Amino acid sequence: IEAAENGNNIISKCDNKGEITFDAKNENDAAYLNGVAGILGVHTGTYSSSAYKACTITISECNNWNVIKKAKDGNNNLYVGGIVAALYGPEKSATHVANIENCVNNTAASVLNNSTNYGGWFTYTGGIVGYHLVSGVMKDCKNYATVTNTALTSSSSWDAIRVGGIGGSVAFTSMENCSNYGEVADQSNSNSGIVGGVVGRVQGAGLTMTNCDNEGNVIGKFNNSTKRTLLAVGGVVGVSSPSLSMNQCDNKGDVFQYNTQTQTLEMVGGLIAYPAAKTDITECSSNASITSARSTYEYVGAFIGRNLNTGNTITSSKVCGSFNGTTLTESNYTTYCFGTSSENKTITGLSFGTAN
């Protein structure tokens, strides 16, 4: 509907029913391409006199019904989203606000980042938004489509993948009543892969998630036998850093990790793979099958993979399902809640059972 925007605007009640593909022929073709999406490519704000001008953009009641795809080469940060590719500008500014409300990426759609021959960059892929890094609200959004990243890098330097059913990477905002029903997968060969049923990476302080759920399978099937250094696969969130508050968030989607490299830092969790900074979890649940191809489970857990921060809190939350073929019960669930090497294994506030 719109390629780029940088000022005040309301985009409302717009539908995309056509396939949208950016098919670069070489690395330089995509050197400055930022985003591919069904409704809005990118919103950057306006930078003037060493500061961003105040602005608000709201995308509401919009739908995507077809394939959104970035294909072939690219040599820049790449953003792919069913509704919006990227919203960025000043981090956590009260005067620069981007809201996404009541938007749906429908079953007939799919979101695919199939970049090849890219090097040393990040790719962000989300069912609703690839990258949301400014203040604002995301609420009442739903994704029913498959969200997949199969990007192949030609570089041996740092590169990273962020994939989420709702958002690839999200920060400085609040998420309310957002749900994912589609399969979410990273099948790339990057150094670092982070996948979440709702959000791949929480990037930046202050994100609050309320009543955000996942029912789609979440898969890390990484196409790399030599250089994968970090992977995280979470039912609702992959990695949070800095702070995160989760309230009444539930996962019912199965979580799979197929990587077998012993040198890889692997984190897999039914609710969240790796809360790397202060995280408060209240009335949340995971009822899922957790499967890892690794023979050891240092940071693989039915609820949290690696519970690092001793200040993290869990209140009135539930866990059940299965862990690598073992059905969780009232008598054994405490064994499988967190990875065996998690720094914080406090079970207080977490009990066996289904969603509250």
XYZ file of N, CA, C and O in Angstrom, residues 152-273:
488
model
N 20.475 -17.232 3.706
C 21.787 -17.871 3.636
C 22.854 -16.789 3.488
O 22.825 -16.004 2.547
N 23.782 -16.761 4.419
C 24.810 -15.739 4.389
C 26.061 -16.239 3.677
O 26.403 -17.415 3.752
N 26.737 -15.324 3.008
C 28.009 -15.640 2.365
C 29.174 -15.194 3.232
O 30.326 -15.325 2.851
N 28.876 -14.651 4.397
C 29.910 -14.049 5.241
C 30.275 -14.965 6.396
O 29.453 -15.703 6.919
N 31.527 -14.880 6.840
C 31.953 -15.576 8.045
C 31.932 -14.644 9.246
O 32.254 -15.046 10.354
N 31.547 -13.381 9.022
C 31.470 -12.411 10.112
C 30.116 -12.524 10.806
O 29.299 -13.372 10.483
N 29.872 -11.628 11.765
C 28.647 -11.702 12.554
C 27.416 -11.394 11.708
O 27.370 -10.439 10.950
N 26.423 -12.199 11.813
C 25.124 -11.925 11.229
C 24.097 -12.610 12.116
O 24.422 -13.504 12.883
N 22.853 -12.154 12.040
C 21.879 -12.651 13.007
C 20.480 -12.636 12.424
O 20.145 -11.812 11.575
N 19.647 -13.557 12.934
C 18.276 -13.729 12.489
C 17.347 -13.512 13.673
O 17.586 -14.016 14.769
N 16.249 -12.752 13.462
C 15.220 -12.564 14.479
C 13.874 -12.867 13.831
O 13.479 -12.213 12.854
N 13.138 -13.846 14.357
C 11.877 -14.273 13.748
C 10.804 -14.382 14.821
O 11.037 -14.984 15.880
N 9.613 -13.810 14.564
C 8.508 -13.909 15.514
C 7.166 -13.989 14.819
O 6.975 -13.425 13.736
N 6.212 -14.684 15.441
C 4.878 -14.797 14.860
C 4.170 -13.461 14.729
O 3.440 -13.226 13.771
N 4.386 -12.565 15.685
C 3.849 -11.206 15.611
C 4.952 -10.225 15.235
O 4.833 -9.476 14.285
N 6.061 -10.208 15.989
C 7.158 -9.297 15.703
C 8.503 -9.995 15.723
O 8.784 -10.798 16.615
N 9.347 -9.679 14.738
C 10.696 -10.234 14.732
C 11.519 -9.692 15.878
O 12.137 -10.431 16.640
N 11.522 -8.351 16.015
C 12.193 -7.688 17.131
C 11.335 -6.508 17.562
O 10.907 -5.707 16.726
N 11.074 -6.410 18.875
C 10.151 -5.387 19.396
C 10.756 -4.765 20.648
O 11.367 -5.452 21.467
N 10.561 -3.440 20.808
C 11.060 -2.758 22.005
C 10.259 -1.481 22.260
O 9.548 -0.985 21.388
N 10.388 -0.955 23.474
C 9.882 0.363 23.849
C 8.388 0.528 23.604
O 7.913 1.603 23.270
N 7.631 -0.516 23.768
C 6.204 -0.428 23.482
C 5.456 -1.363 24.421
O 6.032 -1.978 25.304
N 4.154 -1.455 24.242
C 3.365 -2.455 24.952
C 2.622 -3.291 23.925
O 2.218 -2.796 22.870
N 2.463 -4.572 24.250
C 1.719 -5.487 23.389
C 0.535 -6.017 24.177
O 0.699 -6.507 25.300
N -0.651 -5.924 23.579
C -1.869 -6.351 24.258
C -2.715 -7.188 23.310
O -2.944 -6.805 22.159
N -3.163 -8.337 23.779
C -4.120 -9.162 23.039
C -3.641 -9.502 21.628
O -4.387 -9.426 20.653
N -2.386 -9.889 21.526
C -1.829 -10.299 20.234
C -1.634 -11.810 20.231
O -1.126 -12.381 21.205
N -2.011 -12.458 19.139
C -1.972 -13.921 19.085
C -1.370 -14.403 17.774
O -1.643 -13.845 16.706
N -0.572 -15.460 17.885
C -0.024 -16.120 16.704
C -0.561 -17.535 16.606
O -0.560 -18.283 17.586
N -0.998 -17.915 15.384
C -1.508 -19.262 15.126
C -0.699 -19.978 14.042
O -0.931 -21.156 13.788
N 0.222 -19.268 13.409
C 0.991 -19.852 12.313
C 2.311 -20.439 12.780
O 2.835 -20.091 13.841
N 2.872 -21.315 11.982
C 4.186 -21.879 12.276
C 5.252 -20.804 12.105
O 5.221 -20.017 11.156
N 6.209 -20.780 13.042
C 7.298 -19.807 13.017
C 8.611 -20.578 12.986
O 8.844 -21.443 13.840
N 9.483 -20.291 12.013
C 10.686 -21.111 11.860
C 11.885 -20.298 11.393
O 11.764 -19.395 10.567
N 13.060 -20.641 11.942
C 14.343 -20.167 11.429
C 15.044 -21.362 10.816
O 15.376 -22.327 11.510
N 15.253 -21.297 9.494
C 15.973 -22.344 8.781
C 17.182 -21.746 8.070
O 17.600 -22.201 7.010
N 17.755 -20.710 8.675
C 18.878 -19.991 8.082
C 20.202 -20.651 8.451
O 20.249 -21.644 9.163
N 21.301 -20.039 7.984
C 22.628 -20.531 8.359
C 23.428 -19.442 9.072
O 24.651 -19.412 9.023
N 22.755 -18.522 9.750
C 23.439 -17.390 10.373
C 24.193 -17.806 11.625
O 24.019 -18.905 12.156
N 25.014 -16.877 12.127
C 25.719 -17.095 13.389
C 24.758 -17.204 14.554
O 24.964 -17.979 15.482
N 23.700 -16.378 14.527
C 22.818 -16.247 15.677
C 21.369 -16.303 15.220
O 20.953 -15.508 14.378
N 20.586 -17.236 15.762
C 19.181 -17.336 15.418
C 18.316 -17.266 16.659
O 18.536 -17.991 17.632
N 17.336 -16.343 16.649
C 16.412 -16.178 17.770
C 14.988 -16.246 17.237
O 14.616 -15.481 16.340
N 14.183 -17.157 17.784
C 12.830 -17.404 17.283
C 11.851 -17.411 18.448
O 12.124 -18.011 19.491
N 10.701 -16.742 18.279
C 9.652 -16.764 19.293
C 8.285 -16.874 18.667
O 8.033 -16.323 17.592
N 7.364 -17.562 19.341
C 6.017 -17.702 18.810
C 5.304 -16.374 18.640
O 4.547 -16.185 17.693
N 5.548 -15.435 19.546
C 4.973 -14.097 19.439
C 6.048 -13.079 19.063
O 5.902 -12.339 18.100
N 7.149 -13.030 19.828
C 8.252 -12.102 19.556
C 9.561 -12.869 19.551
O 9.839 -13.647 20.480
N 10.374 -12.637 18.527
C 11.687 -13.263 18.504
C 12.611 -12.662 19.544
O 13.048 -13.327 20.479
N 12.901 -11.364 19.405
C 13.820 -10.686 20.317
C 13.146 -9.447 20.922
O 12.636 -8.600 20.206
N 13.112 -9.378 22.256
C 12.737 -8.139 22.944
C 14.005 -7.320 23.042
O 14.944 -7.689 23.743
N 14.043 -6.217 22.330
C 15.269 -5.440 22.174
C 15.038 -4.037 22.705
O 14.465 -3.185 22.045
N 15.463 -3.774 23.927
C 15.242 -2.470 24.529
C 14.324 -2.578 25.724
O 13.441 -3.431 25.790
N 14.535 -1.706 26.704
C 13.832 -1.796 27.987
C 12.363 -1.397 27.867
O 11.968 -0.656 26.979
N 11.573 -1.922 28.796
C 10.236 -1.399 28.992
C 9.116 -2.098 28.260
O 7.990 -1.602 28.261
N 9.358 -3.246 27.605
C 8.265 -3.921 26.912
C 7.365 -4.637 27.918
O 7.841 -5.367 28.783
N 6.062 -4.400 27.790
C 5.063 -5.101 28.582
C 4.169 -5.890 27.641
O 3.619 -5.342 26.685
N 4.015 -7.188 27.898
C 3.153 -8.053 27.105
C 2.001 -8.527 27.974
O 2.225 -9.108 29.048
N 0.770 -8.275 27.518
C -0.415 -8.671 28.265
C -1.352 -9.461 27.365
O -1.715 -9.010 26.272
N -1.719 -10.665 27.819
C -2.650 -11.520 27.084
C -2.183 -11.754 25.643
O -2.939 -11.612 24.684
N -0.917 -12.131 25.507
C -0.352 -12.456 24.199
C -0.070 -13.954 24.153
O 0.603 -14.494 25.036
N -0.596 -14.628 23.130
C -0.594 -16.085 23.102
C 0.003 -16.623 21.807
O -0.060 -15.976 20.753
N 0.533 -17.830 21.910
C 0.998 -18.551 20.728
C 0.371 -19.934 20.678
O 0.355 -20.652 21.679
N -0.129 -20.316 19.479
C -0.637 -21.667 19.260
C 0.041 -22.345 18.070
O -0.305 -23.471 17.724
N 0.993 -21.661 17.443
C 1.702 -22.251 16.310
C 2.982 -22.947 16.748
O 3.576 -22.597 17.769
N 3.424 -23.928 15.984
C 4.699 -24.568 16.274
C 5.842 -23.586 16.054
O 5.808 -22.768 15.126
N 6.857 -23.676 16.912
C 8.028 -22.795 16.828
C 9.247 -23.673 16.594
O 9.529 -24.584 17.382
N 9.983 -23.399 15.519
C 11.003 -24.330 15.045
C 12.333 -23.636 14.822
O 12.406 -22.601 14.166
N 13.389 -24.201 15.362
C 14.744 -23.823 15.014
C 15.402 -24.992 14.299
O 15.769 -25.976 14.935
N 15.480 -24.901 12.989
C 16.098 -25.959 12.191
C 17.202 -25.306 11.383
O 17.051 -24.975 10.211
N 18.327 -25.114 12.024
C 19.338 -24.216 11.506
C 20.233 -24.901 10.484
O 20.798 -25.960 10.738
N 20.369 -24.255 9.343
C 21.067 -24.831 8.199
C 22.545 -24.450 8.242
O 23.047 -23.722 7.404
N 23.234 -24.919 9.282
C 24.630 -24.547 9.441
C 25.340 -25.616 10.267
O 24.974 -25.866 11.400
N 26.365 -26.204 9.716
C 27.068 -27.267 10.441
C 28.386 -26.802 11.044
O 29.051 -27.563 11.727
N 28.764 -25.530 10.808
C 30.104 -25.119 11.235
C 30.150 -23.891 12.122
O 30.976 -23.815 13.013
N 29.289 -22.892 11.930
C 29.544 -21.629 12.609
C 28.419 -21.114 13.492
O 28.497 -20.003 14.015
N 27.378 -21.857 13.702
C 26.309 -21.403 14.585
C 26.852 -21.246 16.003
O 27.387 -22.164 16.586
N 26.710 -20.046 16.569
C 27.245 -19.787 17.909
C 26.167 -19.585 18.958
O 26.420 -19.756 20.139
N 24.955 -19.188 18.541
C 23.872 -18.977 19.494
C 22.539 -19.297 18.837
O 22.316 -18.933 17.680
N 21.692 -19.969 19.561
C 20.334 -20.177 19.084
C 19.388 -20.142 20.274
O 19.730 -20.557 21.378
N 18.213 -19.583 20.044
C 17.196 -19.502 21.088
C 15.836 -19.696 20.448
O 15.502 -19.032 19.463
N 15.045 -20.618 21.011
C 13.723 -20.923 20.478
C 12.751 -20.928 21.651
O 12.880 -21.740 22.569
N 11.771 -20.007 21.636
C 10.823 -19.892 22.738
C 9.381 -19.917 22.280
O 9.047 -19.402 21.210
N 8.498 -20.498 23.091
C 7.093 -20.599 22.722
C 6.414 -19.267 22.539
O 5.616 -19.080 21.617
N 6.707 -18.294 23.403
C 6.153 -16.945 23.267
C 7.249 -15.949 22.905
O 7.093 -15.150 21.993
N 8.380 -15.974 23.613
C 9.494 -15.052 23.369
C 10.783 -15.852 23.225
O 11.025 -16.810 23.981
N 11.625 -15.449 22.278
C 12.937 -16.069 22.140
C 13.900 -15.571 23.198
O 14.280 -16.295 24.113
N 14.302 -14.296 23.089
C 15.248 -13.675 24.022
C 14.723 -12.310 24.433
O 14.220 -11.549 23.600
N 14.822 -11.982 25.728
C 14.496 -10.634 26.197
C 15.727 -10.015 26.829
O 16.356 -10.595 27.694
N 16.078 -8.824 26.364
C 17.185 -8.065 26.937
C 17.112 -6.656 26.365
O 17.218 -6.458 25.154
N 16.902 -5.610 27.192
C 16.771 -5.640 28.646
C 15.405 -6.148 29.147
O 14.977 -7.206 28.712
N 14.707 -5.335 29.978
C 13.634 -5.828 30.831
C 12.360 -6.184 30.060
O 12.094 -5.682 28.972
N 11.560 -7.074 30.692
C 10.310 -7.545 30.098
C 9.323 -7.877 31.203
O 9.697 -8.453 32.232
N 8.059 -7.508 30.985
C 6.974 -7.908 31.874
C 5.957 -8.693 31.060
O 5.448 -8.199 30.054
N 5.658 -9.937 31.476
C 4.701 -10.797 30.783
C 3.529 -11.085 31.721
O 3.723 -11.591 32.830
N 2.319 -10.762 31.266
C 1.120 -10.954 32.071
C 0.076 -11.728 31.271
O -0.299 -11.316 30.171
N -0.359 -12.872 31.794
C -1.395 -13.685 31.165
C -1.041 -14.031 29.720
O -1.863 -13.943 28.813
N 0.185 -14.460 29.528
C 0.652 -14.903 28.213
C 0.780 -16.424 28.222
O 1.327 -17.003 29.169
N 0.288 -17.075 27.181
C 0.228 -18.531 27.163
C 0.809 -19.089 25.868
O 0.646 -18.501 24.791
N 1.463 -20.245 26.004
C 1.933 -20.970 24.825
C 1.288 -22.345 24.753
O 1.322 -23.114 25.718
N 0.699 -22.657 23.581
C 0.158 -23.985 23.309
C 0.798 -24.592 22.059
O 0.367 -25.648 21.592
N 1.796 -23.922 21.509
C 2.476 -24.429 20.324
C 3.690 -25.251 20.695
O 4.432 -24.912 21.624
N 3.923 -26.346 19.995
C 5.088 -27.181 20.271
C 6.368 -26.474 19.835
O 6.373 -25.691 18.872
N 7.454 -26.742 20.559
C 8.730 -26.067 20.333
C 9.778 -27.111 19.957
O 9.991 -28.077 20.698
N 10.425 -26.911 18.805
C 11.393 -27.872 18.284
C 12.738 -27.193 18.038
O 12.793 -26.077 17.522
N 13.805 -27.888 18.373
C 15.155 -27.416 18.073
C 15.928 -28.590 17.498
O 16.089 -29.603 18.148
N 16.435 -28.428 16.244
C 17.039 -29.551 15.553
C 18.558 -29.471 15.462
O 19.183 -30.317 14.839
N 19.170 -28.456 16.051
C 20.617 -28.301 15.950
C 21.330 -29.261 16.901
O 20.932 -29.422 18.053
N 22.431 -29.872 16.458
C 23.155 -30.822 17.301
C 24.578 -30.381 17.630
O 25.318 -31.120 18.273
N 24.995 -29.194 17.190
C 26.357 -28.729 17.446
C 26.621 -28.592 18.942
O 25.913 -27.878 19.652
N 27.668 -29.214 19.423
C 27.977 -29.130 20.847
C 28.570 -27.775 21.233
O 28.496 -27.383 22.387
N 29.142 -27.036 20.283
C 29.749 -25.755 20.621
C 28.734 -24.616 20.659
O 29.030 -23.519 21.078
N 27.521 -24.870 20.247
C 26.505 -23.837 20.175
C 25.869 -23.593 21.546
O 25.567 -24.527 22.275
N 25.664 -22.310 21.882
C 24.893 -21.955 23.066
C 23.425 -22.086 22.695
O 22.874 -21.276 21.954
N 22.783 -23.119 23.203
C 21.411 -23.452 22.840
C 20.476 -23.149 24.008
O 20.721 -23.581 25.136
N 19.402 -22.394 23.728
C 18.412 -22.078 24.751
C 17.026 -22.308 24.179
O 16.670 -21.716 23.162
N 16.255 -23.184 24.823
C 14.926 -23.548 24.340
C 13.976 -23.551 25.527
O 14.269 -24.165 26.559
N 12.827 -22.851 25.393
C 11.874 -22.802 26.500
C 10.436 -22.811 26.035
O 10.104 -22.254 24.981
N 9.566 -23.431 26.822
C 8.150 -23.472 26.469
C 7.507 -22.105 26.452
O 6.685 -21.805 25.584
N 7.868 -21.235 27.393
C 7.349 -19.865 27.408
C 8.360 -18.895 26.814
O 8.043 -18.127 25.914
N 9.589 -18.934 27.328
C 10.647 -18.043 26.861
C 11.971 -18.788 26.911
O 12.250 -19.514 27.871
N 12.776 -18.620 25.881
C 14.050 -19.337 25.839
C 15.080 -18.725 26.780
O 15.727 -19.431 27.544
